[in-house]
Structures are given as C-alpha cells and as structure tokens.
Coordinates of C-alpha atoms in Angstrom, one line a residue:
S165 CA 57.4 137.7 87.3
N166 CA 57.0 135.6 84.1
T167 CA 60.7 134.6 84.3
V168 CA 60.3 133.5 87.9
E169 CA 57.2 131.4 87.0
L170 CA 59.0 129.8 84.1
L171 CA 62.0 129.1 86.2
T172 CA 59.7 127.5 88.9
I173 CA 58.0 125.3 86.3
L174 CA 61.4 124.3 84.8
I175 CA 62.7 123.3 88.3
K176 CA 59.5 121.3 89.1
N177 CA 59.7 119.5 85.7
T178 CA 63.4 118.7 86.3
F179 CA 62.6 117.3 89.7
Y180 CA 59.9 115.1 88.4
Q181 CA 62.0 113.9 85.5
R182 CA 64.8 112.9 87.8
R183 CA 62.4 111.1 90.1
N184 CA 60.9 109.2 87.2
M185 CA 64.4 108.4 85.9
K186 CA 65.4 107.0 89.3
F187 CA 62.3 104.9 89.4
L188 CA 62.9 103.6 85.9
I189 CA 66.5 102.7 86.7
A190 CA 65.4 100.9 89.9
A191 CA 62.7 99.0 88.0
A192 CA 65.2 98.0 85.4
L193 CA 67.6 96.7 88.0
A194 CA 64.9 94.8 89.8
S195 CA 63.7 93.1 86.7
S196 CA 67.3 92.2 85.7
V197 CA 67.9 90.7 89.1
A198 CA 64.7 88.7 88.8
A199 CA 65.9 87.2 85.5
F200 CA 68.9 85.6 87.2
A201 CA 67.1 84.4 90.4
P202 CA 66.9 80.7 90.7
S203 CA 63.5 79.2 90.0
V204 CA 61.9 76.2 91.4
S205 CA 61.7 73.5 88.7
N206 CA 59.7 70.3 88.9
A207 CA 61.8 67.7 87.2
R208 CA 59.7 65.2 85.4
S209 CA 60.8 62.6 83.1
S210 CA 59.3 59.4 81.7
G211 CA 61.0 56.1 81.5
L212 CA 60.8 56.3 77.7
N213 CA 62.8 59.5 77.5
M214 CA 65.5 58.0 79.7
A215 CA 66.6 56.1 76.6
F216 CA 67.9 59.4 75.1
E217 CA 69.6 60.6 78.3
S218 CA 73.0 59.6 76.9
E219 CA 72.7 61.4 73.6
L220 CA 74.9 64.3 72.6
G221 CA 73.5 67.7 73.8
V222 CA 72.0 66.4 77.0
Q223 CA 73.2 68.8 79.7
P224 CA 72.4 69.4 83.4
P225 CA 70.3 70.9 84.9
L226 CA 67.7 70.2 82.2
G227 CA 68.9 66.8 81.1
F228 CA 66.9 65.5 78.1
F229 CA 64.9 68.5 76.9
D230 CA 61.7 67.7 75.0
P231 CA 59.1 70.4 76.0
L232 CA 56.7 69.6 73.2
G233 CA 56.7 65.8 73.8
L234 CA 57.8 65.0 70.3
L235 CA 59.7 61.9 71.5
D236 CA 57.3 60.6 74.0
D237 CA 56.7 57.4 72.1
A238 CA 59.6 57.5 69.7
D239 CA 62.3 55.0 69.0
Q240 CA 66.0 55.6 68.2
E241 CA 65.3 55.9 64.4
R242 CA 62.7 58.7 65.0
F243 CA 65.2 60.5 67.3
D244 CA 68.0 60.2 64.7
R245 CA 65.6 61.5 62.0
L246 CA 64.5 64.6 64.0
R247 CA 68.1 65.4 64.9
Y248 CA 69.2 65.1 61.2
V249 CA 66.4 67.4 60.2
E250 CA 67.2 69.9 62.9
V251 CA 70.9 70.1 61.8
K252 CA 69.8 70.4 58.2
H253 CA 67.4 73.3 58.9
G254 CA 70.1 75.0 61.0
R255 CA 72.5 74.9 58.1
I256 CA 69.9 76.3 55.7
C257 CA 69.3 79.1 58.2
Q258 CA 73.0 79.9 58.4
L259 CA 73.2 80.0 54.6
A260 CA 70.1 82.3 54.5
F261 CA 71.7 84.6 57.0
L262 CA 74.9 84.7 55.0
G263 CA 72.9 85.5 51.9
Q264 CA 71.3 88.4 53.7
I265 CA 74.7 89.7 54.7
V266 CA 76.1 89.4 51.2

C-alpha cells in the first residue's frame, strides 16, 4: 500500500515536472523570438547631427548614433576629441583585460 502511494506521488511529480519544463521551454522560445522581431523606430535627427553622417562608423539602420545627445551642439573639434578619448579608453580596457588574463 505504501509502495503504491509512493509510486503514485512519484508519477504525479514527474507529470508536473514535465509540464513545467515544457512551459519553460515554450516561454524561452517565445522570448527569443521576440528578441529578433522587428521593432518600430522613430527616426529623428537634427540638422546639426547631419554634419557627422559621413564619419567612420555611421551605419544603417541607425545612422549617426548619439543617444545621450553629447554632440547636439558640437563642432568637428569636439567630435574628434570624443572619438580620440573613446579609442584611448578602449585600448586601456583591452590592456586591463589582458592583464587579468596574464
């Protein structure tokens, strides 16, 4: 009698675990599909940022990407300075990572 009850409980637990696992797999697939779905984007650009549209690194579909607005009222000198600083910090980070590996 105890063996039958234990077996019944084990079968029920296995059924619920499988059902939960199927649900988790379906949820993971649904979320991964949503990550690659096209989104509606409102393209906005100011005339001032159009001056930097021909710079290296400007790629479609984003074009000139300045989400923080650091270059809203900047000239070419400011743009060049920010680009130089970005490259310098990137190189420092690469060296720091290499230092961690070594």
